[in-house]
């Protein structure tokens, strides 16, 4: 987000333009903890940032902020109720983020978001059911202006260890 600084502290997300007083965007029950949470990354296209936080009702879940108070929203309660989803290895690809999320229905699998609840979806249940595709890390390929593809080392019982590539959409 051009000419704006996102400040994270004391479980609060702030916006500051360097001139006006900082503005509180959202206060969380827990934004940082030893078991998870925090800022996962800024969108490569500058539209906002991806957060893993606990609002006190849904447990730790993915959030998106366009650095406005009305544009800081929960993307979904993927592990329903106060239990938490585990997120890791978020990687910006164009206008999307690809990330690993562990939740009961699919285990640990790659997910994608465009920063909206409707655009946050399982990229693929590569080890069908609650089993996990044993995710590892991400690497980007593409261009300096923003990665266009993400490489993902994935292990499944059917295929073993393989390198997968995605543009961050279910189709690609």
mmCIF file of C-alpha atoms in Angstrom:
data_model
loop_
_atom_site.group_PDB
_atom_site.id
_atom_site.type_symbol
_atom_site.label_atom_id
_atom_site.label_comp_id
_atom_site.label_asym_id
_atom_site.label_seq_id
_atom_site.Cartn_x
_atom_site.Cartn_y
_atom_site.Cartn_z
ATOM 1 C CA UNK A 1 0.000 0.000 0.000
ATOM 2 C CA UNK A 2 1.759 3.123 -1.236
ATOM 3 C CA UNK A 3 2.891 5.802 1.242
ATOM 4 C CA UNK A 4 1.357 4.016 4.232
ATOM 5 C CA UNK A 5 3.010 2.042 6.999
ATOM 6 C CA UNK A 6 1.259 -0.837 8.746
ATOM 7 C CA UNK A 7 2.199 -1.026 12.399
ATOM 8 C CA UNK A 8 1.529 -4.136 14.430
ATOM 9 C CA UNK A 9 1.818 -4.080 18.187
ATOM 10 C CA UNK A 10 0.014 -4.966 21.389
ATOM 11 C CA UNK A 11 -2.514 -7.036 19.410
ATOM 12 C CA UNK A 12 -3.503 -4.018 17.319
ATOM 13 C CA UNK A 13 -3.122 -3.293 13.608
ATOM 14 C CA UNK A 14 -2.462 0.393 12.896
ATOM 15 C CA UNK A 15 -2.198 2.523 9.753
ATOM 16 C CA UNK A 16 0.157 5.486 9.597
ATOM 17 C CA UNK A 17 0.905 7.815 6.700
ATOM 18 C CA UNK A 18 3.797 9.521 8.513
ATOM 19 C CA UNK A 19 1.883 12.789 8.878
ATOM 20 C CA UNK A 20 -1.493 12.255 10.581
ATOM 21 C CA UNK A 21 -1.779 10.460 13.936
ATOM 22 C CA UNK A 22 -1.756 6.648 13.597
ATOM 23 C CA UNK A 23 -5.208 5.132 13.048
ATOM 24 C CA UNK A 24 -6.357 1.880 14.711
ATOM 25 C CA UNK A 25 -7.640 -0.485 12.025
ATOM 26 C CA UNK A 26 -8.490 -3.480 14.205
ATOM 27 C CA UNK A 27 -7.801 -4.788 17.696
ATOM 28 C CA UNK A 28 -7.418 -8.549 18.055
ATOM 29 C CA UNK A 29 -7.593 -10.746 21.145
ATOM 30 C CA UNK A 30 -4.174 -12.089 20.084
ATOM 31 C CA UNK A 31 -2.131 -11.041 17.103
ATOM 32 C CA UNK A 32 1.201 -12.489 18.187
ATOM 33 C CA UNK A 33 1.833 -15.608 20.222
ATOM 34 C CA UNK A 34 4.425 -18.348 20.474
ATOM 35 C CA UNK A 35 1.942 -20.740 18.842
ATOM 36 C CA UNK A 36 1.110 -18.627 15.810
ATOM 37 C CA UNK A 37 -0.270 -15.440 14.459
ATOM 38 C CA UNK A 38 1.187 -12.280 13.040
ATOM 39 C CA UNK A 39 1.744 -10.566 9.757
ATOM 40 C CA UNK A 40 2.271 -13.150 7.018
ATOM 41 C CA UNK A 41 3.063 -10.740 4.215
ATOM 42 C CA UNK A 42 2.238 -7.761 2.049
ATOM 43 C CA UNK A 43 0.458 -8.362 -1.251
ATOM 44 C CA UNK A 44 2.939 -8.086 -4.136
ATOM 45 C CA UNK A 45 0.570 -5.727 -5.963
ATOM 46 C CA UNK A 46 0.395 -3.419 -2.919
ATOM 47 C CA UNK A 47 -3.336 -3.943 -2.196
ATOM 48 C CA UNK A 48 -2.963 -4.950 1.442
ATOM 49 C CA UNK A 49 -1.581 -7.454 3.858
ATOM 50 C CA UNK A 50 -2.272 -10.990 4.997
ATOM 51 C CA UNK A 51 -2.592 -11.664 8.749
ATOM 52 C CA UNK A 52 -3.055 -14.719 10.991
ATOM 53 C CA UNK A 53 -4.864 -13.561 14.156
ATOM 54 C CA UNK A 54 -7.341 -14.501 16.881
ATOM 55 C CA UNK A 55 -10.335 -12.188 17.359
ATOM 56 C CA UNK A 56 -11.365 -13.929 20.594
ATOM 57 C CA UNK A 57 -14.258 -15.773 18.906
ATOM 58 C CA UNK A 58 -12.830 -17.761 15.978
ATOM 59 C CA UNK A 59 -9.368 -18.768 17.181
ATOM 60 C CA UNK A 60 -6.383 -18.033 14.933
ATOM 61 C CA UNK A 61 -7.673 -17.701 11.369
ATOM 62 C CA UNK A 62 -6.618 -15.852 8.197
ATOM 63 C CA UNK A 63 -7.415 -12.123 7.913
ATOM 64 C CA UNK A 64 -6.909 -9.583 5.151
ATOM 65 C CA UNK A 65 -6.451 -5.835 5.496
ATOM 66 C CA UNK A 66 -6.442 -3.218 2.762
ATOM 67 C CA UNK A 67 -5.252 -0.869 5.537
ATOM 68 C CA UNK A 68 -8.660 0.630 6.141
ATOM 69 C CA UNK A 69 -10.840 -0.090 9.177
ATOM 70 C CA UNK A 70 -13.719 -1.395 7.028
ATOM 71 C CA UNK A 71 -11.338 -3.389 4.825
ATOM 72 C CA UNK A 72 -9.786 -5.449 7.648
ATOM 73 C CA UNK A 73 -11.771 -8.684 7.676
ATOM 74 C CA UNK A 74 -11.773 -12.333 8.693
ATOM 75 C CA UNK A 75 -11.428 -14.475 5.570
ATOM 76 C CA UNK A 76 -13.173 -17.475 7.127
ATOM 77 C CA UNK A 77 -13.586 -19.589 10.238
ATOM 78 C CA UNK A 78 -11.960 -22.673 8.718
ATOM 79 C CA UNK A 79 -11.625 -24.512 12.026
ATOM 80 C CA UNK A 80 -15.051 -23.596 13.452
ATOM 81 C CA UNK A 81 -15.476 -21.932 16.822
ATOM 82 C CA UNK A 82 -12.625 -20.970 19.134
ATOM 83 C CA UNK A 83 -10.270 -23.645 17.768
ATOM 84 C CA UNK A 84 -7.541 -22.381 15.427
ATOM 85 C CA UNK A 85 -6.373 -23.122 11.929
ATOM 86 C CA UNK A 86 -2.612 -23.298 11.501
ATOM 87 C CA UNK A 87 -1.161 -21.202 8.687
ATOM 88 C CA UNK A 88 2.376 -21.206 7.361
ATOM 89 C CA UNK A 89 4.566 -20.293 4.428
ATOM 90 C CA UNK A 90 2.445 -17.548 2.862
ATOM 91 C CA UNK A 91 3.757 -16.435 -0.528
ATOM 92 C CA UNK A 92 2.473 -13.603 -2.707
ATOM 93 C CA UNK A 93 1.736 -14.480 -6.326
ATOM 94 C CA UNK A 94 0.489 -11.531 -8.394
ATOM 95 C CA UNK A 95 -2.628 -10.280 -6.626
ATOM 96 C CA UNK A 96 -3.063 -13.455 -4.543
ATOM 97 C CA UNK A 97 -1.435 -15.257 -1.632
ATOM 98 C CA UNK A 98 -0.776 -18.989 -1.600
ATOM 99 C CA UNK A 99 -0.371 -20.458 1.878
ATOM 100 C CA UNK A 100 -0.435 -23.729 3.796
ATOM 101 C CA UNK A 101 -3.328 -24.169 6.176
ATOM 102 C CA UNK A 102 -4.010 -27.063 8.530
ATOM 103 C CA UNK A 103 -7.667 -27.604 9.343
ATOM 104 C CA UNK A 104 -9.705 -30.708 10.235
ATOM 105 C CA UNK A 105 -11.423 -31.449 6.923
ATOM 106 C CA UNK A 106 -8.333 -31.462 4.688
ATOM 107 C CA UNK A 107 -5.269 -31.668 6.906
ATOM 108 C CA UNK A 108 -2.330 -29.555 5.753
ATOM 109 C CA UNK A 109 -2.870 -28.389 2.174
ATOM 110 C CA UNK A 110 -2.196 -25.380 -0.074
ATOM 111 C CA UNK A 111 -4.822 -22.599 -0.039
ATOM 112 C CA UNK A 112 -5.166 -19.357 -1.966
ATOM 113 C CA UNK A 113 -6.776 -15.978 -1.311
ATOM 114 C CA UNK A 114 -7.426 -12.783 -3.205
ATOM 115 C CA UNK A 115 -8.142 -11.011 0.083
ATOM 116 C CA UNK A 116 -11.882 -11.720 0.139
ATOM 117 C CA UNK A 117 -13.825 -14.452 1.951
ATOM 118 C CA UNK A 118 -15.286 -15.680 -1.377
ATOM 119 C CA UNK A 119 -11.821 -15.717 -2.953
ATOM 120 C CA UNK A 120 -10.231 -17.765 -0.139
ATOM 121 C CA UNK A 121 -10.274 -21.389 -1.131
ATOM 122 C CA UNK A 122 -8.486 -24.693 -1.020
ATOM 123 C CA UNK A 123 -6.019 -24.748 -3.896
ATOM 124 C CA UNK A 124 -6.149 -28.526 -3.866
ATOM 125 C CA UNK A 125 -6.803 -31.384 -1.453
ATOM 126 C CA UNK A 126 -3.704 -33.144 -2.748
ATOM 127 C CA UNK A 127 -3.815 -35.873 -0.088
ATOM 128 C CA UNK A 128 -7.613 -36.406 -0.076
ATOM 129 C CA UNK A 129 -9.515 -36.143 3.195
ATOM 130 C CA UNK A 130 -7.964 -35.209 6.527
ATOM 131 C CA UNK A 131 -4.521 -36.464 5.503
ATOM 132 C CA UNK A 132 -1.820 -33.916 4.652
ATOM 133 C CA UNK A 133 0.201 -33.411 1.503
ATOM 134 C CA UNK A 134 3.209 -32.742 3.737
ATOM 135 C CA UNK A 135 3.880 -29.195 2.613
ATOM 136 C CA UNK A 136 7.297 -27.690 2.972
ATOM 137 C CA UNK A 137 8.157 -24.266 1.561
ATOM 138 C CA UNK A 138 7.409 -22.001 -1.388
ATOM 139 C CA UNK A 139 9.664 -20.436 -3.988
ATOM 140 C CA UNK A 140 8.599 -17.930 -6.587
ATOM 141 C CA UNK A 141 9.428 -17.656 -10.247
ATOM 142 C CA UNK A 142 8.360 -14.959 -12.630
ATOM 143 C CA UNK A 143 9.422 -11.358 -12.616
ATOM 144 C CA UNK A 144 10.751 -8.528 -10.544
ATOM 145 C CA UNK A 145 7.380 -6.735 -10.520
ATOM 146 C CA UNK A 146 5.729 -9.642 -8.702
ATOM 147 C CA UNK A 147 6.023 -13.376 -8.775
ATOM 148 C CA UNK A 148 3.782 -15.033 -11.336
ATOM 149 C CA UNK A 149 4.146 -18.642 -10.202
ATOM 150 C CA UNK A 150 4.915 -20.465 -6.996
ATOM 151 C CA UNK A 151 6.833 -23.731 -6.704
ATOM 152 C CA UNK A 152 5.709 -26.090 -3.948
ATOM 153 C CA UNK A 153 7.468 -29.291 -2.876
ATOM 154 C CA UNK A 154 4.626 -31.662 -1.969
ATOM 155 C CA UNK A 155 4.536 -35.275 -0.803
ATOM 156 C CA UNK A 156 1.468 -37.472 -1.216
ATOM 157 C CA UNK A 157 0.946 -41.178 -0.650
ATOM 158 C CA UNK A 158 -0.069 -41.641 -4.304
ATOM 159 C CA UNK A 159 2.780 -39.732 -5.985
ATOM 160 C CA UNK A 160 5.547 -39.465 -3.386
ATOM 161 C CA UNK A 161 7.687 -36.315 -3.419
ATOM 162 C CA UNK A 162 6.977 -33.979 -6.328
ATOM 163 C CA UNK A 163 7.438 -30.344 -7.259
ATOM 164 C CA UNK A 164 4.160 -28.562 -8.050
ATOM 165 C CA UNK A 165 3.715 -25.176 -9.705
ATOM 166 C CA UNK A 166 0.753 -22.797 -9.453
ATOM 167 C CA UNK A 167 -0.268 -19.277 -10.444
ATOM 168 C CA UNK A 168 -2.295 -19.086 -7.225
ATOM 169 C CA UNK A 169 -5.622 -20.064 -8.782
ATOM 170 C CA UNK A 170 -7.413 -23.427 -8.700
ATOM 171 C CA UNK A 171 -7.202 -23.601 -12.494
ATOM 172 C CA UNK A 172 -3.503 -22.814 -12.693
#
